[in-house]
Tab-separated table of C-alpha atoms and ligand atoms in Angstrom:
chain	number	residue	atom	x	y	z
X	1	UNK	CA	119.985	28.875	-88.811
X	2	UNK	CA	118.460	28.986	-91.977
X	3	UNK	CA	114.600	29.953	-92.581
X	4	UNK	CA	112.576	26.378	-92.923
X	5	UNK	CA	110.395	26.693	-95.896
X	6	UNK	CA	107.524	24.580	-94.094
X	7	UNK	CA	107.369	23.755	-90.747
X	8	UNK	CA	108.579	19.843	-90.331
X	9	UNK	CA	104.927	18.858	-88.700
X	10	UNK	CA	102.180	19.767	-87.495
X	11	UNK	CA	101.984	21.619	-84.473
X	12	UNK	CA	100.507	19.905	-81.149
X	13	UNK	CA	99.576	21.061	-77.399
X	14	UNK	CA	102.521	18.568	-76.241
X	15	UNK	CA	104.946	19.792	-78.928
X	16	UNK	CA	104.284	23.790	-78.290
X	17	UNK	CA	103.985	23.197	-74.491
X	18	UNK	CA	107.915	22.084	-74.855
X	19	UNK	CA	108.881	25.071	-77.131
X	20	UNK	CA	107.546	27.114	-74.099
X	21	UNK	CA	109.185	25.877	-71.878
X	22	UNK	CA	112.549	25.754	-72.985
X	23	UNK	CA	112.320	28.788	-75.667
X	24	UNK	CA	109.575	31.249	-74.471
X	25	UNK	CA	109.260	30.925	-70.573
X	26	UNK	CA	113.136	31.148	-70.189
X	27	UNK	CA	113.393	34.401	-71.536
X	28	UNK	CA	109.880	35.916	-70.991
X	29	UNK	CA	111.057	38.431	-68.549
X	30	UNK	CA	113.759	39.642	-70.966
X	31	UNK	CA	111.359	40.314	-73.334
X	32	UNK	CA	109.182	42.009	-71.208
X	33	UNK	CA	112.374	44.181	-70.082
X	34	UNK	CA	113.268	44.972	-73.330
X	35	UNK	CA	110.032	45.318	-74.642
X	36	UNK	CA	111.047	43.348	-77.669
X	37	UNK	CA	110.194	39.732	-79.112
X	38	UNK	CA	113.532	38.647	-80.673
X	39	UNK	CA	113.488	38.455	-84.704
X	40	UNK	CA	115.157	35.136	-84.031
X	41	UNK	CA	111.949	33.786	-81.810
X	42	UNK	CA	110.087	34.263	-84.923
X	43	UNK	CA	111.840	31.869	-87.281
X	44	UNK	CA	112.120	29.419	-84.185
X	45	UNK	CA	108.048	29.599	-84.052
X	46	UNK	CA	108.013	29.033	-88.026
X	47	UNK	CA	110.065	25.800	-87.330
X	48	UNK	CA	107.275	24.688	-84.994
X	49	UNK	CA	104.398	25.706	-87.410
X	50	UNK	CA	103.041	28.851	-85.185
X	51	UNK	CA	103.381	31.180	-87.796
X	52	UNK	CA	101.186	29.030	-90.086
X	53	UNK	CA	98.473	27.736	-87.592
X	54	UNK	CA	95.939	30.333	-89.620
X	55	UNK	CA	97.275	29.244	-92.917
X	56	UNK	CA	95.934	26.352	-94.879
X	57	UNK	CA	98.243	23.744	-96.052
X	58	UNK	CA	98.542	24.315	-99.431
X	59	UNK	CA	99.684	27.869	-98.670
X	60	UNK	CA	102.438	26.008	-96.513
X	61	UNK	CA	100.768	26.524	-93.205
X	62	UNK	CA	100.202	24.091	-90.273
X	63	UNK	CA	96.108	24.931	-90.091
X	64	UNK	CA	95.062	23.155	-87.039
X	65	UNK	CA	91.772	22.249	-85.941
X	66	UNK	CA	90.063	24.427	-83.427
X	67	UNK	CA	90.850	22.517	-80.236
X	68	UNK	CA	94.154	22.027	-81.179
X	69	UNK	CA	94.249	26.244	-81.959
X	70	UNK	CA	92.860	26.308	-78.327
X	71	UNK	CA	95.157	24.158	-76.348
X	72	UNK	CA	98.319	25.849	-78.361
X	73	UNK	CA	97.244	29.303	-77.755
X	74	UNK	CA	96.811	28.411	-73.584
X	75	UNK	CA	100.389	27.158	-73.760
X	76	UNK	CA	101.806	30.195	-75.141
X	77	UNK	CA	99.551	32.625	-73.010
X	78	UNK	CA	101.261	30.052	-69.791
X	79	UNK	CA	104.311	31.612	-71.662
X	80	UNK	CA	104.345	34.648	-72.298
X	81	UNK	CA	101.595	36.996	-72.981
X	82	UNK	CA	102.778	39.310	-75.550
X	83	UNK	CA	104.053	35.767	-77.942
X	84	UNK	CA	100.564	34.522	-77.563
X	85	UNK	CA	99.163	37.806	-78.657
X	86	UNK	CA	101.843	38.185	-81.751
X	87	UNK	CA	100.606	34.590	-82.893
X	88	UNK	CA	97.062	35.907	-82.623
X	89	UNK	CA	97.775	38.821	-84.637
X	90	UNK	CA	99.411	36.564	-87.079
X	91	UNK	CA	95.985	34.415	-87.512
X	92	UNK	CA	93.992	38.236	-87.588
X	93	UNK	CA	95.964	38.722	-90.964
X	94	UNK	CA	95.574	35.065	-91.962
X	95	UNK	CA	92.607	33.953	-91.441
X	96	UNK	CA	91.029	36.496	-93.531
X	97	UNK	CA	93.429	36.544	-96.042
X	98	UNK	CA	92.701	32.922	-96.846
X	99	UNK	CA	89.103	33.707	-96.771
X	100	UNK	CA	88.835	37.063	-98.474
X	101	UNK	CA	92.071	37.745	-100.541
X	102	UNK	CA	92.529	36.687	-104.154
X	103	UNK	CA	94.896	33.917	-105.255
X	104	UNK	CA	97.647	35.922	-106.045
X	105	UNK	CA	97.717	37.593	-102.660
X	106	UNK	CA	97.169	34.303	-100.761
X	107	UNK	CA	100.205	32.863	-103.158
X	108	UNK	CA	102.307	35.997	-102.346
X	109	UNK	CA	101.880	36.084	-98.345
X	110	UNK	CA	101.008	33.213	-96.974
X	111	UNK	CA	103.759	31.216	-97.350
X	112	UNK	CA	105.970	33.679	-96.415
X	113	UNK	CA	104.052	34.701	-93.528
X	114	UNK	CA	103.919	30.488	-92.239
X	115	UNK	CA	107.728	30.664	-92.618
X	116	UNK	CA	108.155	33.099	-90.524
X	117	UNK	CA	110.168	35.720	-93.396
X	118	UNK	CA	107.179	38.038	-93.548
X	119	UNK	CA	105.771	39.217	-89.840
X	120	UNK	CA	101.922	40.654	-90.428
X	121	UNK	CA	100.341	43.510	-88.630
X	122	UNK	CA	96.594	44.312	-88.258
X	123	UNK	CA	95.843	48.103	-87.980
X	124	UNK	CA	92.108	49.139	-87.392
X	125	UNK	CA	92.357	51.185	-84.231
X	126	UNK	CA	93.027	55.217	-84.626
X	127	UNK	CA	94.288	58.192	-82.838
X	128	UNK	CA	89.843	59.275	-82.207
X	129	UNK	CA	88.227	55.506	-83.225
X	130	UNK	CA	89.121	52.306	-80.889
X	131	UNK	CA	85.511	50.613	-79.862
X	132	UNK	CA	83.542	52.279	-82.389
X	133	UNK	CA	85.185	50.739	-85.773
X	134	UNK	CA	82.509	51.828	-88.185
X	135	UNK	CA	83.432	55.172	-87.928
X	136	UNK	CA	87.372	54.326	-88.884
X	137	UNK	CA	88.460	58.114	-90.465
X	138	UNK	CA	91.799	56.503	-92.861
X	139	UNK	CA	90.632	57.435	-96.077
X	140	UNK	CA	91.581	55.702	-98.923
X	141	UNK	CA	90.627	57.048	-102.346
X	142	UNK	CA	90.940	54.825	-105.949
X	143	UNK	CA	92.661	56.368	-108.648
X	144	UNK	CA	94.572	55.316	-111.798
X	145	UNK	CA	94.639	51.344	-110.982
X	146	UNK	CA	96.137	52.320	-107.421
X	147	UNK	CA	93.996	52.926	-103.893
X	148	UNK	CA	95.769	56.197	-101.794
X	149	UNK	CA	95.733	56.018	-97.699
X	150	UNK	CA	95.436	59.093	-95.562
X	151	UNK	CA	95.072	58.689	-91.831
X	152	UNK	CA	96.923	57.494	-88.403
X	153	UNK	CA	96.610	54.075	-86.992
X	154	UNK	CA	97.104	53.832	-83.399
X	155	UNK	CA	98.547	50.664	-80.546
X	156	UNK	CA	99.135	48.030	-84.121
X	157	UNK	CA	100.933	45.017	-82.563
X	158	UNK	CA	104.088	44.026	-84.107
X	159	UNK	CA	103.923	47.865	-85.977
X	160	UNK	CA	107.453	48.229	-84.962
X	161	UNK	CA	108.934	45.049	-87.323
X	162	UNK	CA	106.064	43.926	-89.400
X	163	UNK	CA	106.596	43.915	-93.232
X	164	UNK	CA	103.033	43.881	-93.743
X	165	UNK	CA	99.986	45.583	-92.652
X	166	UNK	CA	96.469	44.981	-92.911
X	167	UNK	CA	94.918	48.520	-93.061
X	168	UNK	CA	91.601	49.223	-93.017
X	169	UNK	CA	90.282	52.421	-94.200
X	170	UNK	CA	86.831	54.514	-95.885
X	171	UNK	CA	86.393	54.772	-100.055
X	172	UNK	CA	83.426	57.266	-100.430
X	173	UNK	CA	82.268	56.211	-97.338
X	174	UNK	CA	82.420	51.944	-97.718
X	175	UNK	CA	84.781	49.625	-95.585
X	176	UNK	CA	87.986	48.749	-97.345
X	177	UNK	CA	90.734	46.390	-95.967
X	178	UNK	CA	93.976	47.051	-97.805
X	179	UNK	CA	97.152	44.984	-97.403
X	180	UNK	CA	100.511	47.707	-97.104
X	181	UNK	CA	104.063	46.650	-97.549
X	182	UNK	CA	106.689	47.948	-95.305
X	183	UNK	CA	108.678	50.769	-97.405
X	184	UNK	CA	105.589	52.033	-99.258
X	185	UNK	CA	106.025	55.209	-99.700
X	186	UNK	CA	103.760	57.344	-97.708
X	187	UNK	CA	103.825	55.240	-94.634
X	188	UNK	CA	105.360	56.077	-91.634
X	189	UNK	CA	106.124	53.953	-88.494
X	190	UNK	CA	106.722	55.589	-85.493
X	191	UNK	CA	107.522	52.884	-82.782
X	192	UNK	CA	105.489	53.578	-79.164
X	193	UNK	CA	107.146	52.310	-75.842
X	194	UNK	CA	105.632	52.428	-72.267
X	195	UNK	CA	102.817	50.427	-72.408
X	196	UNK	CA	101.992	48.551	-69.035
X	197	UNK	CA	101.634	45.138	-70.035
X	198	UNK	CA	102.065	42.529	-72.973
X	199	UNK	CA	105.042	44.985	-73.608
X	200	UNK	CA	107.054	43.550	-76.058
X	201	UNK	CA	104.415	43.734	-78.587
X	202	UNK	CA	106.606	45.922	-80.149
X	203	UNK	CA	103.161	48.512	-80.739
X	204	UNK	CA	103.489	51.238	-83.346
X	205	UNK	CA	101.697	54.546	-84.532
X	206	UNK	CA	101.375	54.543	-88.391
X	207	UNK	CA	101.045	57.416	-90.277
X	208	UNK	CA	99.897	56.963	-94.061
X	209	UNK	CA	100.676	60.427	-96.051
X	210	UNK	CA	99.343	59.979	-99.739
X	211	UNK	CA	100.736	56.164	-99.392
X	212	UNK	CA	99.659	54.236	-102.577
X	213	UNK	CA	99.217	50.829	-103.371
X	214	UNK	CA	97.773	49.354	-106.345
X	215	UNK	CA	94.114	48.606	-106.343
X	216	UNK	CA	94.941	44.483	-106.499
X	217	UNK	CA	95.959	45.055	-102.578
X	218	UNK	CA	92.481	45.215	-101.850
X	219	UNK	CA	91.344	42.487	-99.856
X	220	UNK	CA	87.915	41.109	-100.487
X	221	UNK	CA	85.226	43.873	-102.054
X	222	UNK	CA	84.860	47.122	-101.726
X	223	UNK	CA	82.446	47.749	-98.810
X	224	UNK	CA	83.118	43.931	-96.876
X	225	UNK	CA	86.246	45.905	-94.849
X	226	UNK	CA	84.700	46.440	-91.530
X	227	UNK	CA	81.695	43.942	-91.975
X	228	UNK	CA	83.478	41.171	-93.015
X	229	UNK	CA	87.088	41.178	-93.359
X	230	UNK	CA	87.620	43.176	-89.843
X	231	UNK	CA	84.848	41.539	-88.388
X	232	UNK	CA	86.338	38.080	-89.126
X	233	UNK	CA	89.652	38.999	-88.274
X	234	UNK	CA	88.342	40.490	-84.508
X	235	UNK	CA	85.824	37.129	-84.184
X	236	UNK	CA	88.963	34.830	-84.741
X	237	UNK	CA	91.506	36.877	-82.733
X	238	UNK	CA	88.756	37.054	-79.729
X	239	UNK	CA	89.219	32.791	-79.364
X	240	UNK	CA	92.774	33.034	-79.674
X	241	UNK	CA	92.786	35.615	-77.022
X	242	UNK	CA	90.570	33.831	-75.028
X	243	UNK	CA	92.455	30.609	-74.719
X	244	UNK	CA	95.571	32.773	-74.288
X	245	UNK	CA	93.693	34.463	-71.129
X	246	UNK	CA	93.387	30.508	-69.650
X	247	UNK	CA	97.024	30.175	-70.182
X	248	UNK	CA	97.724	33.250	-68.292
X	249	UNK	CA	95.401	32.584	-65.658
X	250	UNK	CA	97.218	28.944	-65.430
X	251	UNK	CA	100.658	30.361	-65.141
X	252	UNK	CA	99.515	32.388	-62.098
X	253	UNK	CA	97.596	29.811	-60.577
X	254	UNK	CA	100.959	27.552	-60.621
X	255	UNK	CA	103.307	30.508	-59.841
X	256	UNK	CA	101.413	30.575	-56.736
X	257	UNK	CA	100.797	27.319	-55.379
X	258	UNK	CA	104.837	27.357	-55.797
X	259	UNK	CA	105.134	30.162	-53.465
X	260	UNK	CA	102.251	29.247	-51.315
X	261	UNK	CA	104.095	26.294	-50.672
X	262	UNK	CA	107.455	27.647	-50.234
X	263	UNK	CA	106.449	30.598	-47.720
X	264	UNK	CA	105.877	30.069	-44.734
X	265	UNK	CA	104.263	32.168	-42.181
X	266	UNK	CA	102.703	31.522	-38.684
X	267	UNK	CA	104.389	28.260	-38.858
X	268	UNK	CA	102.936	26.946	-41.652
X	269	UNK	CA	103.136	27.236	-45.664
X	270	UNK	CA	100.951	29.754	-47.181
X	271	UNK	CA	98.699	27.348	-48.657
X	272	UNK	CA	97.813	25.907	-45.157
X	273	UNK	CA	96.034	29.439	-44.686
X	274	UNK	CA	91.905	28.575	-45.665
X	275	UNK	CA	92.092	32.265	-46.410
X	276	UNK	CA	94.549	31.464	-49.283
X	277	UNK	CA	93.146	28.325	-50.039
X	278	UNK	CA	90.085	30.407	-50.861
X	279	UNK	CA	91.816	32.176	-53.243
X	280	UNK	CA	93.842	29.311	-55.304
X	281	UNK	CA	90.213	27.372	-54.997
X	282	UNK	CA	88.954	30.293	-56.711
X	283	UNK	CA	91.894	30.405	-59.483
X	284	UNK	CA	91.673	26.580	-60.153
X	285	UNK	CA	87.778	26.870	-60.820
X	286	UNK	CA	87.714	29.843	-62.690
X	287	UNK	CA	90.397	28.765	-64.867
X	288	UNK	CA	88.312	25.693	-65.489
X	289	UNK	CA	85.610	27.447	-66.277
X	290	UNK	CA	86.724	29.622	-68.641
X	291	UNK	CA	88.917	26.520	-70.412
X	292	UNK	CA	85.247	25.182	-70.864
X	293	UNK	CA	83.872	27.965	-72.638
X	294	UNK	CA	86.941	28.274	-74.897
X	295	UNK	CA	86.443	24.610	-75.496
X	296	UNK	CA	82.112	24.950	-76.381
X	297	UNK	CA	83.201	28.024	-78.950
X	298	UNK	CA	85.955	25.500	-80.316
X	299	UNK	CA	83.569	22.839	-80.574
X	300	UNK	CA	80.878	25.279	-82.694
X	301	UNK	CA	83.306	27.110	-84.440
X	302	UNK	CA	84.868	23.587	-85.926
X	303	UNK	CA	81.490	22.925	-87.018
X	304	UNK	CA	81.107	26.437	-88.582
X	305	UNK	CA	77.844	27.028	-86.345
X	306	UNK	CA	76.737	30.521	-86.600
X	307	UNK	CA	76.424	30.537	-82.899
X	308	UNK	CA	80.043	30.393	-82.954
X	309	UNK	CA	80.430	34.176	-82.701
X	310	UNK	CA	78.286	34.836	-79.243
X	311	UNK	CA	80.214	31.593	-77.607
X	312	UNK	CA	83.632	33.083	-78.599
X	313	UNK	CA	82.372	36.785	-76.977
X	314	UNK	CA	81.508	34.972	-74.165
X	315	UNK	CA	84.630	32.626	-73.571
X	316	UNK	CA	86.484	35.867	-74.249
X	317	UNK	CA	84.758	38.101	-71.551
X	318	UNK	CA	84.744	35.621	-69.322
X	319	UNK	CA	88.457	34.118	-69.682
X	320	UNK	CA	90.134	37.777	-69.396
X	321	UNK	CA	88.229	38.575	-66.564
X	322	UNK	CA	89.216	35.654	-65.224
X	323	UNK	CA	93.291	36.174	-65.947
X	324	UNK	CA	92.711	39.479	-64.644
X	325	UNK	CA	91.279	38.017	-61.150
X	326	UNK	CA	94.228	35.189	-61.366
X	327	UNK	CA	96.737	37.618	-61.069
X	328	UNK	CA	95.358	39.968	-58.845
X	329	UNK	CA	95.541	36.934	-56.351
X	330	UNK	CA	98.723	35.721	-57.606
X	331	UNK	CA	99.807	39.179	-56.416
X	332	UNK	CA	97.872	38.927	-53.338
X	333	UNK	CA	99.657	35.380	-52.148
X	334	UNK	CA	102.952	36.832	-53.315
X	335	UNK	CA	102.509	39.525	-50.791
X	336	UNK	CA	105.529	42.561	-51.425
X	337	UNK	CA	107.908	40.239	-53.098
X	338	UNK	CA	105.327	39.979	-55.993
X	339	UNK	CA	105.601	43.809	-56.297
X	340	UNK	CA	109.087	43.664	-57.100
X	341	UNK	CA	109.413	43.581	-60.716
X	342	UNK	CA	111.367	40.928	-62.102
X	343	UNK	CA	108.904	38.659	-60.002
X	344	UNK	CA	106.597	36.656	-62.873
X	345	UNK	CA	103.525	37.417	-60.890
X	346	UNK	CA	104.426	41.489	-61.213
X	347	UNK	CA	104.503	40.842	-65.161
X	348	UNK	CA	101.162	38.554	-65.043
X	349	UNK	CA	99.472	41.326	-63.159
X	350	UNK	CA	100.300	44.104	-65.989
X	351	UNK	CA	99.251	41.845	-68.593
X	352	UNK	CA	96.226	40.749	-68.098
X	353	UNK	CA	94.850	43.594	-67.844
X	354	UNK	CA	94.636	44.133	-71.439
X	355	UNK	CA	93.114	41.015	-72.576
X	356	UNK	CA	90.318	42.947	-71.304
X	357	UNK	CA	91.070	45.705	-74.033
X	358	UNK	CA	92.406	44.204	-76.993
X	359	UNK	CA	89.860	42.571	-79.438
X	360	UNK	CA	86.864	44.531	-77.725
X	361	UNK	CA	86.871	45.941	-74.918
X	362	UNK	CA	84.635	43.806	-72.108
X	363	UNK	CA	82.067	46.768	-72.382
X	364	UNK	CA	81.741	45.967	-75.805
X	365	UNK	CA	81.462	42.305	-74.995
X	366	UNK	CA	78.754	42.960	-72.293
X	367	UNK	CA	77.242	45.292	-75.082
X	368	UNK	CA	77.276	42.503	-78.080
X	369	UNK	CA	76.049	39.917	-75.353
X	370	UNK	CA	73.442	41.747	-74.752
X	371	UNK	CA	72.308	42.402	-78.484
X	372	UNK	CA	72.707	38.748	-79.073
X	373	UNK	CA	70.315	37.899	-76.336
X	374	UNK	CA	67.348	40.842	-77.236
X	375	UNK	CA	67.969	42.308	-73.805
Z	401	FAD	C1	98.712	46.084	-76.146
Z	401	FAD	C2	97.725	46.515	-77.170
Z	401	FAD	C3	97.804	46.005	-78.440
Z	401	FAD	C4	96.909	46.434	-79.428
Z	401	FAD	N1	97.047	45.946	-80.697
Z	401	FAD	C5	96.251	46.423	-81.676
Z	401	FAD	C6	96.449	45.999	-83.028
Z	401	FAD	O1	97.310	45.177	-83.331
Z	401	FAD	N2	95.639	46.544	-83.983
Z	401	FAD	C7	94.666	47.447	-83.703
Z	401	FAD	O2	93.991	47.897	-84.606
Z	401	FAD	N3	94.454	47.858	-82.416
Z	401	FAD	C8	95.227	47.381	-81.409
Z	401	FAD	N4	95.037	47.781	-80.113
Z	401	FAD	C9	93.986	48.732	-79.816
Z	401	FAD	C10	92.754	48.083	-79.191
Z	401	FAD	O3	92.106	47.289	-80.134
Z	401	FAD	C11	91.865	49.211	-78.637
Z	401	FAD	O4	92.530	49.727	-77.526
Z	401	FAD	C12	90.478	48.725	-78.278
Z	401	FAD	O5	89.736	48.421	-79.412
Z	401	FAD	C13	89.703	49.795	-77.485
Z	401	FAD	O6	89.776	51.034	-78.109
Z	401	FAD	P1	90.241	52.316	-77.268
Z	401	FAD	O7	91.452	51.950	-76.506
Z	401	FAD	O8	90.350	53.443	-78.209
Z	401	FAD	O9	89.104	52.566	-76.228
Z	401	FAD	P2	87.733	53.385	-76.444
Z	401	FAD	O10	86.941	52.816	-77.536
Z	401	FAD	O11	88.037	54.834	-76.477
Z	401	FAD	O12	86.991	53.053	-75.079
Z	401	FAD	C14	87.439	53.578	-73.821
Z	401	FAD	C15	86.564	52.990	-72.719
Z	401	FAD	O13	85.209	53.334	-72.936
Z	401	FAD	C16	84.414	52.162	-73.041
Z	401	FAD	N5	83.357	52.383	-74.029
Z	401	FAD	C17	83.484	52.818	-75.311
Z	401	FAD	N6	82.293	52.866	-75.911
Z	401	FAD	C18	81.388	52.445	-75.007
Z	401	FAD	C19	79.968	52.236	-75.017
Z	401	FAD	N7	79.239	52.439	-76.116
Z	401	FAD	N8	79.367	51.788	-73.896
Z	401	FAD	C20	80.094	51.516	-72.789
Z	401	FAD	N9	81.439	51.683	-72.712
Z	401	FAD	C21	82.065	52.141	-73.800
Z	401	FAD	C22	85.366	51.058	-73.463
Z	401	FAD	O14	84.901	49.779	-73.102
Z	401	FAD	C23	86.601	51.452	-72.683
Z	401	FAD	O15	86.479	51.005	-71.365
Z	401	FAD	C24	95.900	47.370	-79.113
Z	401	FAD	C25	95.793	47.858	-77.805
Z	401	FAD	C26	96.699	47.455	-76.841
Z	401	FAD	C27	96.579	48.014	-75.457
């Protein structure tokens, strides 16, 4: 199959929720066992436009309107977790790009990136910094036309294959966000396995030894890296993560109304049992609720309200915590058979879990809600 050079049309809910269902769901718990998203699943997404749903048209991108961002990203968290979170990584590196890079970078990346030959990382996090960004320690110092890294980078999603990385980094003390090719010299990519959920996000440590780049690979000025180019890659990547919660929590909501209905014990089906009806009335509510606060961040942050950003922390806090209770009832209806792994609900379980981590921790959530508010 050869790469498309656009995607044929624009992406929609419909559309996607089909290319989950027949080329994500099927082999979700192959990737999870291998802890690998195939190379191949990539240029299948660029055919559907989810490599470009960041990237405006004229780059060759699919950019969708916030709803539609919303509904897409629920069907692929219903999918699988870890292709959700690779497609929000891919709009982390986008989004700002389009926003903050210079022409020839957006010309150079973009359209690569929308067809699905270049696969972007984001790499903020470090061996001693996670929550606290502003104190990042990768230094990067500017000499002869060229900027030099020196630091680790810690957990980067898609680390193991990406061919580019967004690194952020300190020049005499200021916020830089520097884009690094795969191959520079100087950077090494040590691939890390084990992690409990959204496993086949392929994560990797990066070391940068003396890696240099030339100075154009800044993106946006000297100084904007952590308060606006990381900050506007974390705000966007929090909706996308949100909706992607409400897909997860919807795949374990319908895992287990299967299986409630399929079990049966003391003569009836599970989901005969108020005590379990409790808990799928609890799942179908939260769910909704959380879809509804993904939608009212949507809605302000298509009209570029400023109020955008607490919405989105909300709809995020709220959304993982509720995949997080989804599929700690999922597990709960499934009984020991949802212990087993191999079972969906086992894989849900492990996952959501860190939609509570990635993109700010909920204690930083609960934190920025609180600052936003005067509390
Ligand atoms: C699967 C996965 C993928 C990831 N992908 C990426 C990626 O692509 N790029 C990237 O840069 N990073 C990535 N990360 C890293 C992620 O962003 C960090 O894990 C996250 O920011 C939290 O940092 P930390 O793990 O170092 O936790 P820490 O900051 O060390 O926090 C540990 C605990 O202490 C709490 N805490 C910290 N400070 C406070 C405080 N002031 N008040 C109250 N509680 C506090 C936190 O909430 C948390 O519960 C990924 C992580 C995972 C698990």
């Amino acid at each position: 199959m050869t790469t498309p050079l656009k995607a044929t049309s624009v992406p929609t809910a419909l559309a996607i929720r089909q290319f989950v269902d027949t080329h994500i769901l099927p082999q979700a718990a192959q990737m999870d066992q291998e802890q690998e998203i195939p190379r191949a699943l990539f240029t299948e997404m660029a055919a559907e436009g989810l490599t470009g749903l960041a990237i405006p048209e004229k780059y060759g991108g699919t950019a969708v309107d916030y709803a539609t961002l919303g509904a897409i990203h629920e069907e692929l968290g219903r999918g699988y977790a870890s292709v959700q979170n690779a497609c929000t990584v891919f709009g982390m590196v986008c989004k700002p790009l389009a926003r903050f890079g210079s022409e020839a970078q957006k010309q150079k990346w973009l359209p690569a990136i929308a067809a699905g030959r270049v696969i972007p990382a984001i790499a903020i996090t470090e061996p001693m910094v996670g929550s606290d960004i502003a104190k990042l320690e990768t230094e990067a110092v500017q000499e002869d036309g060229q900027i030099i890294l020196n630091g680790r980078k810690k957990y980067i999603t898609l680390g193991q294959i990406a061919d580019l990385f967004l690194v952020f980094a300190r020049l005499n003390g200021r916020g830089v966000a520097v884009l690094v090719e795969r191959g520079t010299p100087g950077l090494q990519i040590d691939p890390m396995r084990g992690l409990m959920g959204l496993r086949a996000n392929m994560v990797a440590e990066l070391t940068f030894e003396h890696c240099s780049v030339p100075v154009d690979n800044l993106v946006g000025k000297i100084g904007f890296g952590f308060t606006h180019v990381a900050n506007y890659a974390l705000d966007e990547g929090r909706y996308t993560t949100a909706c992607g919660s409400v897909g997860l929590a919807q795949a374990c909501l319908e895992q287990s109304i299967q299986y409630a209905g399929e079990r049966f014990q003391f003569g009836e089906p599970l989901r005969k049992h108020q005590l379990v009806q409790k808990m799928l009335s609890e799942m179908i509510t939260e769910s909704k609720a959380a879809r509804e606060l993904c939608a009212a961040a949507g809605r302000l942050r298509e009209q570029g309200d400023p109020a955008a950003i607490t919405e989105t922390l909300v709809a995020k806090y709220h959304a993982s915590k509720t995949a997080v209770h989804a599929a700690d009832h999922a597990l709960q209806i499934h009984g020991a058979s949802g212990c087993m792994s191999g079972n969906p609900v086992e894989r849900f379980y492990r996952d959501a879990k860190i939609m509570e981590i990635i993109e700010g921790t909920s204690q930083m959530h609960e934190l920025q809600i609180a600052r936003t508010f005067r509390l």
